[in-house]
Tab-separated table of C-alpha atoms in Angstrom:
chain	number	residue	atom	x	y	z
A	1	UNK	CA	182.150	-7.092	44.264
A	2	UNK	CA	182.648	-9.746	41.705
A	3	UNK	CA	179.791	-8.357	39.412
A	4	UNK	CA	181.887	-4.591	39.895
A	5	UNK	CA	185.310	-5.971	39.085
A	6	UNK	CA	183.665	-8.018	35.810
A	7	UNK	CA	181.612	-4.555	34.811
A	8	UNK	CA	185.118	-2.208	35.458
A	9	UNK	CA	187.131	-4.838	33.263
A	10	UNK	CA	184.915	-5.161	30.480
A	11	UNK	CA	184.797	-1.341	30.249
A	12	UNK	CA	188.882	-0.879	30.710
A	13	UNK	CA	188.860	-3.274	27.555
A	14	UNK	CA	187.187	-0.548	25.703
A	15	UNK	CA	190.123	1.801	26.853
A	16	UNK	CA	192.595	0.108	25.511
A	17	UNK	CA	191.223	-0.664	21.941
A	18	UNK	CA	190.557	3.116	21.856
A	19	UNK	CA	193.622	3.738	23.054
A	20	UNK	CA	195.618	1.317	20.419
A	21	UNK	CA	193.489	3.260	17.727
A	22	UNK	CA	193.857	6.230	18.574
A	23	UNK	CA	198.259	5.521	19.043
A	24	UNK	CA	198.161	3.590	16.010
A	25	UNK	CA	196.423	5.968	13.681
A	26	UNK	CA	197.781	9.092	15.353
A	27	UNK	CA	201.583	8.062	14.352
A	28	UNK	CA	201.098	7.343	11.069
A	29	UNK	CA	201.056	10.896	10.288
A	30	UNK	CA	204.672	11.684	12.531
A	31	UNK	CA	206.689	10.963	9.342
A	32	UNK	CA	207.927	7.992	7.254
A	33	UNK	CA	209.957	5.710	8.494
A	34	UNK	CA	211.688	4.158	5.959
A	35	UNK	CA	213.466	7.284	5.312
A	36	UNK	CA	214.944	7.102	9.072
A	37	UNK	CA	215.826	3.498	8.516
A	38	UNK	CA	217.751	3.853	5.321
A	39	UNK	CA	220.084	6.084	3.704
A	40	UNK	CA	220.638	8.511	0.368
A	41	UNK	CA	222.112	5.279	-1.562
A	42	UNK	CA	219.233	3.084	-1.163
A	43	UNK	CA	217.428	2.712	-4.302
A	44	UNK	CA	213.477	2.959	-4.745
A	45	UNK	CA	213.179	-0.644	-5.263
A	46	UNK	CA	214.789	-1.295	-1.759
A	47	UNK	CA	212.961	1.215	-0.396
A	48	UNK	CA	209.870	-0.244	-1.697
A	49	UNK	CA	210.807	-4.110	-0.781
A	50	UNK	CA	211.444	-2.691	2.823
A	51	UNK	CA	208.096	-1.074	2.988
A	52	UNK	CA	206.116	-4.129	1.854
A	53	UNK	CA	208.563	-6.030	4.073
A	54	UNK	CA	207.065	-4.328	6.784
A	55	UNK	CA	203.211	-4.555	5.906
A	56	UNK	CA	203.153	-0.432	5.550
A	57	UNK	CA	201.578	-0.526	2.048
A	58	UNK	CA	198.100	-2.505	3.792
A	59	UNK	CA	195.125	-1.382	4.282
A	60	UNK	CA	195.218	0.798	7.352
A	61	UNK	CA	192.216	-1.957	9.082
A	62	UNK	CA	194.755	-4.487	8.299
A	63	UNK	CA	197.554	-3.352	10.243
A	64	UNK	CA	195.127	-2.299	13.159
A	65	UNK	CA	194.613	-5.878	13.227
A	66	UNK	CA	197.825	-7.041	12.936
A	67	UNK	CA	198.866	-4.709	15.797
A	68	UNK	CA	196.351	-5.410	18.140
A	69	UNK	CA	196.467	-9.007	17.594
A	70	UNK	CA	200.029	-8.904	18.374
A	71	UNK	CA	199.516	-6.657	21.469
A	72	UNK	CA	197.279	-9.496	22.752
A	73	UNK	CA	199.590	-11.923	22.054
A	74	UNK	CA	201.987	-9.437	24.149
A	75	UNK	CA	204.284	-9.039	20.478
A	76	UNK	CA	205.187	-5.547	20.503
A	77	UNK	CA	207.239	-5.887	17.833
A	78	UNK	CA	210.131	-4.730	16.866
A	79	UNK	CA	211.804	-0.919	16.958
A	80	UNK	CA	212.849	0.644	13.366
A	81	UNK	CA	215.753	2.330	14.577
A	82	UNK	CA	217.696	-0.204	16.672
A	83	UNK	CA	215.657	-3.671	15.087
A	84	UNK	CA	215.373	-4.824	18.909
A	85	UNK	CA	212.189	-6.042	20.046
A	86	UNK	CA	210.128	-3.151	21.348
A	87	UNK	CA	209.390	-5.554	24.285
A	88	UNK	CA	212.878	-5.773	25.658
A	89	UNK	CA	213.347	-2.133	25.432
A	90	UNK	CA	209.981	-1.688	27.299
A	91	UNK	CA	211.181	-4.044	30.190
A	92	UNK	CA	214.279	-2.600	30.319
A	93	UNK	CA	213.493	0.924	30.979
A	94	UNK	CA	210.047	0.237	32.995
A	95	UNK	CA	211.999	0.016	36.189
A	96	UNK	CA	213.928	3.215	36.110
A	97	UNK	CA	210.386	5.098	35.431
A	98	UNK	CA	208.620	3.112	38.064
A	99	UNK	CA	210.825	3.997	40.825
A	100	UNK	CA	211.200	7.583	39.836
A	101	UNK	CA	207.579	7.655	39.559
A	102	UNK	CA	207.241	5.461	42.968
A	103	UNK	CA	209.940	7.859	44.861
A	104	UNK	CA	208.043	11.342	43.681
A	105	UNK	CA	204.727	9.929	44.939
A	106	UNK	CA	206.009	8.901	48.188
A	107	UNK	CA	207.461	12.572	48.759
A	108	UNK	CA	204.353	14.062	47.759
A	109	UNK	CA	202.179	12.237	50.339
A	110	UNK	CA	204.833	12.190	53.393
A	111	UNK	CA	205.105	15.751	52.673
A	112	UNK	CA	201.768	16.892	51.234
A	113	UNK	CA	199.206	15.306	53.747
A	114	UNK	CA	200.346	16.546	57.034
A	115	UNK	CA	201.092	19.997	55.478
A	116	UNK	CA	197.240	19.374	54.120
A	117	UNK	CA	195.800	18.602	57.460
A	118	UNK	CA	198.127	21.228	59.509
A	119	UNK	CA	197.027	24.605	57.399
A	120	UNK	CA	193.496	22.944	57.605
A	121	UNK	CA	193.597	23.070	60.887
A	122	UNK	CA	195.499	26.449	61.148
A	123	UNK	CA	193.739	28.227	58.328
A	124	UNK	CA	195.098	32.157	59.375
A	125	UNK	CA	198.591	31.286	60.759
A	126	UNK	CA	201.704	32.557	59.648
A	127	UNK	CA	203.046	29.049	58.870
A	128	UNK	CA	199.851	28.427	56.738
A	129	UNK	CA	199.975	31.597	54.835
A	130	UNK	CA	203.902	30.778	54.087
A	131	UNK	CA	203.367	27.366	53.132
A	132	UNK	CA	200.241	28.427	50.512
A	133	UNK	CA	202.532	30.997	49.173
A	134	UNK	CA	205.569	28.709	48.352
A	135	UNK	CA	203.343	26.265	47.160
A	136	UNK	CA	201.279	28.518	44.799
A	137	UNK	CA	205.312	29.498	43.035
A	138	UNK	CA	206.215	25.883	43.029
A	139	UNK	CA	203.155	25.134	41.338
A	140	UNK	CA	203.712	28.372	38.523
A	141	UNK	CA	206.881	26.951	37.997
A	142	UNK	CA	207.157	24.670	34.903
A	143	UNK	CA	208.916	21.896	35.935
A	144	UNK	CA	212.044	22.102	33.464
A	145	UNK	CA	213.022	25.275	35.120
A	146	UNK	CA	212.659	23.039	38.640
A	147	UNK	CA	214.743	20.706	37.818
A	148	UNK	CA	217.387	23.463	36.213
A	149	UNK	CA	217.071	24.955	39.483
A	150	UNK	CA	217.829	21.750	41.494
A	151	UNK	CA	221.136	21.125	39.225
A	152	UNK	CA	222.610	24.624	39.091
A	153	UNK	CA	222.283	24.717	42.955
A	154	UNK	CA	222.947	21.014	44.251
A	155	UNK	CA	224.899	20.074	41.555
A	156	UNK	CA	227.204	22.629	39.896
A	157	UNK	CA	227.330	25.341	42.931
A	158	UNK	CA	227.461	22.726	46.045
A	159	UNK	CA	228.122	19.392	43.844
A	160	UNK	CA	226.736	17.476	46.446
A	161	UNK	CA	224.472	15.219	43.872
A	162	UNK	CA	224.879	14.190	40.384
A	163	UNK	CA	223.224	15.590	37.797
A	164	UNK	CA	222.471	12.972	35.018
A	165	UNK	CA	222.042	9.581	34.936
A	166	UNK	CA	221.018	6.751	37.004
A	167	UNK	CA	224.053	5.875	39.207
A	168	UNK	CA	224.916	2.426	40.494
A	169	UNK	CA	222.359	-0.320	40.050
A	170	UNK	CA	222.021	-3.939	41.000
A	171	UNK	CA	219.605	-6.601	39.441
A	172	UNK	CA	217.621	-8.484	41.019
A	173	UNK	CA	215.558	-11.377	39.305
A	174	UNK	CA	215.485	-9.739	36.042
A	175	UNK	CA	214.781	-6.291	38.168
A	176	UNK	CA	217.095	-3.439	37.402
A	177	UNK	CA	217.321	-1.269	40.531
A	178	UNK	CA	218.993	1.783	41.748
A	179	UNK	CA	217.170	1.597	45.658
A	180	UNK	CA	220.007	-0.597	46.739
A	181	UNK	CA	223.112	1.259	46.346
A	182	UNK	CA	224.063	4.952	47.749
A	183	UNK	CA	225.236	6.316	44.162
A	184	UNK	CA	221.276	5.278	43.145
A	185	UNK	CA	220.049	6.798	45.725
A	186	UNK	CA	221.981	10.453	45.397
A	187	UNK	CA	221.155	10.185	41.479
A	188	UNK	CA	217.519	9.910	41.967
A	189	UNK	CA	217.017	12.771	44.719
A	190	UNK	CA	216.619	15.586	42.535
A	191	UNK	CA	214.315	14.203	39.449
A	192	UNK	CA	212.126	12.515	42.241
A	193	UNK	CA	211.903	16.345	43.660
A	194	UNK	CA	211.455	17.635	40.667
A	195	UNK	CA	208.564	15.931	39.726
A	196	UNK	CA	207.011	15.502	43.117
A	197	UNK	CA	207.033	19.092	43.836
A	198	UNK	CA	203.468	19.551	41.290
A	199	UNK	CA	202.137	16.556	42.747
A	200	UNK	CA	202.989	17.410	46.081
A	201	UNK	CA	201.132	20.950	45.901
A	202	UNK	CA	198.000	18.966	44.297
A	203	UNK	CA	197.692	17.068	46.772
A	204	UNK	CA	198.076	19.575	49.836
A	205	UNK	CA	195.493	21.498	48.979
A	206	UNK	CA	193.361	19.127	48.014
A	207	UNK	CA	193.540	17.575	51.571
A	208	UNK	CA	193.489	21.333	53.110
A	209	UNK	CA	190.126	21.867	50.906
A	210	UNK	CA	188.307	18.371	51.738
A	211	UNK	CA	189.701	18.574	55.651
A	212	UNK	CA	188.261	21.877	56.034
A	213	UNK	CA	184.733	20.668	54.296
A	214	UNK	CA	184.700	17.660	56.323
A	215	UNK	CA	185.516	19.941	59.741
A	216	UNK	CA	182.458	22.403	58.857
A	217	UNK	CA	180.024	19.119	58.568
A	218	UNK	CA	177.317	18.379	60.992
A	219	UNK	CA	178.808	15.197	62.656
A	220	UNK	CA	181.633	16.875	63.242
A	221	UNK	CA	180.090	19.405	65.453
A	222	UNK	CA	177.751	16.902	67.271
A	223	UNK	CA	180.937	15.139	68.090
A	224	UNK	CA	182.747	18.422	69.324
A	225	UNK	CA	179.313	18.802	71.312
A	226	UNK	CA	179.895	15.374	72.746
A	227	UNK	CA	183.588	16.293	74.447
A	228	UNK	CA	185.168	13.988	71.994
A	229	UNK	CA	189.111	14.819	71.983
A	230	UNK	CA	190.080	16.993	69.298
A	231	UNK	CA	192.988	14.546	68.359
A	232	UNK	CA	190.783	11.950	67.596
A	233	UNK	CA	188.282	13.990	66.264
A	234	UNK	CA	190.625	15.191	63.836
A	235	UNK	CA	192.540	12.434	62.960
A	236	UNK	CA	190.042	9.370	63.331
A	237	UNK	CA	187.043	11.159	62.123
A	238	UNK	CA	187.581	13.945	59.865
A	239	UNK	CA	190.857	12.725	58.508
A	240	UNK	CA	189.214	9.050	57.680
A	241	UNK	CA	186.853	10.869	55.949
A	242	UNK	CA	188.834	13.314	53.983
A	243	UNK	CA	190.594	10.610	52.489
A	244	UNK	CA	188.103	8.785	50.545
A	245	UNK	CA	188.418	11.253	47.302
A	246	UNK	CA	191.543	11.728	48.129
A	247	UNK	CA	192.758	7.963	47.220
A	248	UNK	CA	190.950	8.925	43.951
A	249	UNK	CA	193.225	11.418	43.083
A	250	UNK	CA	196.744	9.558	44.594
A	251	UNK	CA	195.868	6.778	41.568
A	252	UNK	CA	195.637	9.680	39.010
A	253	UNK	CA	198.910	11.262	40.586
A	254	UNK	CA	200.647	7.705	40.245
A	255	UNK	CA	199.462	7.520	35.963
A	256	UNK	CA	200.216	10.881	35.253
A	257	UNK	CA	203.547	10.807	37.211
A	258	UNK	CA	204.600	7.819	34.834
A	259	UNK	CA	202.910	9.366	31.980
A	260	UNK	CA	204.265	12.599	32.126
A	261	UNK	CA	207.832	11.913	33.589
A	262	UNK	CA	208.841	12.742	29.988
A	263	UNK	CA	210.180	16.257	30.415
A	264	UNK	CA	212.000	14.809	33.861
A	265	UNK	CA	213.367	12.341	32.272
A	266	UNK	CA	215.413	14.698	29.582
A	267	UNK	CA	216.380	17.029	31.655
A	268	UNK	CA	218.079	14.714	34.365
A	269	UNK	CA	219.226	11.988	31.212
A	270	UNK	CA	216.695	9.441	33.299
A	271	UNK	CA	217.145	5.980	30.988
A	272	UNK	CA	213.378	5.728	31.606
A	273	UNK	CA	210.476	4.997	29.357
A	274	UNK	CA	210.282	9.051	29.001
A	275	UNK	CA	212.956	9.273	27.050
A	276	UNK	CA	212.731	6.249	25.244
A	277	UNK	CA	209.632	8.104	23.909
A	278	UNK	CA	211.785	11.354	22.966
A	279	UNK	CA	213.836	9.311	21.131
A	280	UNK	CA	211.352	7.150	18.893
A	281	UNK	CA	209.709	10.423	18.262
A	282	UNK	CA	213.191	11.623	17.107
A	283	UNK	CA	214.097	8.774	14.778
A	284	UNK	CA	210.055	8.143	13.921
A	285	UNK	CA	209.866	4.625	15.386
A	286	UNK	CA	206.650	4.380	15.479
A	287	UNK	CA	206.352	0.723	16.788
A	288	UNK	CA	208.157	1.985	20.169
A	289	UNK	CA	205.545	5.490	20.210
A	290	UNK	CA	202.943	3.452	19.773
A	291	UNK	CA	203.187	0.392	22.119
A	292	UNK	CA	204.570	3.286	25.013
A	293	UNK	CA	201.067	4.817	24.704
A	294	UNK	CA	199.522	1.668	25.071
A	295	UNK	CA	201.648	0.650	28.311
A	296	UNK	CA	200.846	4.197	29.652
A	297	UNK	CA	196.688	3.696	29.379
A	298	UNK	CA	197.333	-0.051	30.823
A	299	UNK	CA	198.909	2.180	34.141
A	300	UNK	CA	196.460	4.168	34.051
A	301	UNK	CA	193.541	1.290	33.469
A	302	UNK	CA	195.179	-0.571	36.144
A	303	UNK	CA	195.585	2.191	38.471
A	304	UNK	CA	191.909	3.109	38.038
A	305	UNK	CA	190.913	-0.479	38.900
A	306	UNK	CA	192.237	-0.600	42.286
A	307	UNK	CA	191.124	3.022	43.242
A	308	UNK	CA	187.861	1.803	42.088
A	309	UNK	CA	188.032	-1.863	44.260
A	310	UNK	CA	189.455	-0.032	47.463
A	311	UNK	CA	186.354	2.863	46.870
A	312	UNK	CA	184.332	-0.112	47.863
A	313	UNK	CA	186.466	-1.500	50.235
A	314	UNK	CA	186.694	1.696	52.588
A	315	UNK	CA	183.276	3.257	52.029
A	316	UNK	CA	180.139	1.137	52.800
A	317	UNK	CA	177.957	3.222	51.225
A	318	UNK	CA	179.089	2.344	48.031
A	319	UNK	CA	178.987	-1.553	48.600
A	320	UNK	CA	175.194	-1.059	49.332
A	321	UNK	CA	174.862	0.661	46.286
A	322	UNK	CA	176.625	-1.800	43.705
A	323	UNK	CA	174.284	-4.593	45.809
A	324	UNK	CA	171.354	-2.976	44.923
């Protein structure tokens, strides 16, 4: 286990200098941002001053350096738009997009597993054939036009829930939160339905497709054969089984959920690290572009770590492997 966790790190170190290079090269060609950061009466020679102020006329390999030196160092910077440090804006909007993220994930598995398992186990009923179908147009649907949907119904035709904005929060220990107050709660109902209903879809059927796999496997019908109950055979056996690439794809759900809670975020005016992003890309601050990609690939990284440990945890097969 040890020699796995030291072999998984020492690759997800090469992730993230590929990903730093590939942010920090990438935005250089968004736009210049001393034009954002000054106006039509600033002379050349300010202009200038700023710009060697800021270490922009160096050698591109030099201010790769400088960035990821200061990434290790966990400097982020500071943003060219607002002159805050990039790392206080990070930290303050990583717990909106966390529990967005967190609350869409949840939804998607309370919802998308047992509707998995059921129209496995009921491939030709009625019920089954519905819930495919409403999945397939949920899934055709971009999710902007979702999340349109949600307001004009919930919010402008029955006005039960807001339809911007965070609601009432409460910190605790540096932790903004909106989970601990009703207005929270009734702001974050529809973006965490909006962006659970993809993941939600992606992860029925994948259950449906890997219970039905798992059903049709030998063992499975040697234990039938044996008079094992089907409730147990279903839900200790196949299910336990079924699972095991599932996990895989529940820590890719949780990444790309944060990753891509971006168009969410806009719609719904979530103060999350989505549209933090939007907004650097309006105003070309590139320090706050470029350290949001790199927080992004550490989710991801991170995410990708644990899937990887509990892989070994749960399946034996695999710990036999890495000891050999």
């Amino acid at each position: 286990m040890v020699y796995f966790i030291l072999k998984r790190l020492l690759q997800s170190v090469f992730v993230m200098l590929a990903v730093a290079l590939l942010a920090f090269s990438l935005f250089r060609f968004v736009g210049d941002p001393i034009s954002q950061m000054t106006g039509v009466e600033t002379s050349v020679e300010d202009r200038e001053r700023l710009r060697e102020e800021l270490g922009l006329n160096d050698p591109f390999i030099l201010q790769f350096a400088r960035f990821t030196g200061d990434l290790l160092q966990g400097d982020f910077g500071f943003s060219y738009r607002t002159r805050q440090p990039v790392a206080e804006m990070i930290a303050d909007r990583i717990p909106a997009t966390l529990e967005l993220g967190t609350v869409a994930l949840i939804i998607s598995l309370i919802v998308g597993i047992p509707a998995g398992v059921y129209t496995a186990l009921r491939p030709r009923g009625f019920i089954t054939q519905t819930i495919l179908m409403t999945t397939l147009v949920g899934v055709s649907i971009p999710t902007f036009v979702i999340g349109i949907m949600l307001i004009f119904l919930f919010g402008v035709q029955l006005g039960w829930l807001p339809t911007f904005g965070r609601g009432g929060t409460v910190e605790i220990g540096g932790w903004t939160s909106s989970l601990f107050t009703i207005d929270g709660w009734r702001a974050l109902i529809l973006p965490a339905l909006t962006l659970g209903v993809y993941q939600l879809t992606l992860t029925m059927r994948l259950v449906r497709a890997e219970m039905m796999e798992v059903l049709r496997s030998d063992y499975i019908r040697f234990a039938t054969a044996r008079g094992i109950p089907y409730r147990r055979l279903h839900f200790r056996h196949a299910l336990a089984n079924t699972m095991i690439p599932v996990i895989t794809i529940i820590g890719l759900q949780f990444g790309g959920v944060i990753a891509f809670s971006i168009v969410t975020e806009s719609v719904f005016q979530w103060p999350g690290m989505g549209l933090l992003f939007l907004e650097s890309i309006r105003f070309v601050d590139i320090p706050v572009m470029g350290v949001y990609l790199v927080v992004i690939a550490f989710f991801f990284v991170l995410v990708n770590l644990l899937v990887d440990m509990l892989y070994i945890v749960i399946d034996p097969r695999l710990r036999v492997k890495e000891a050999a």
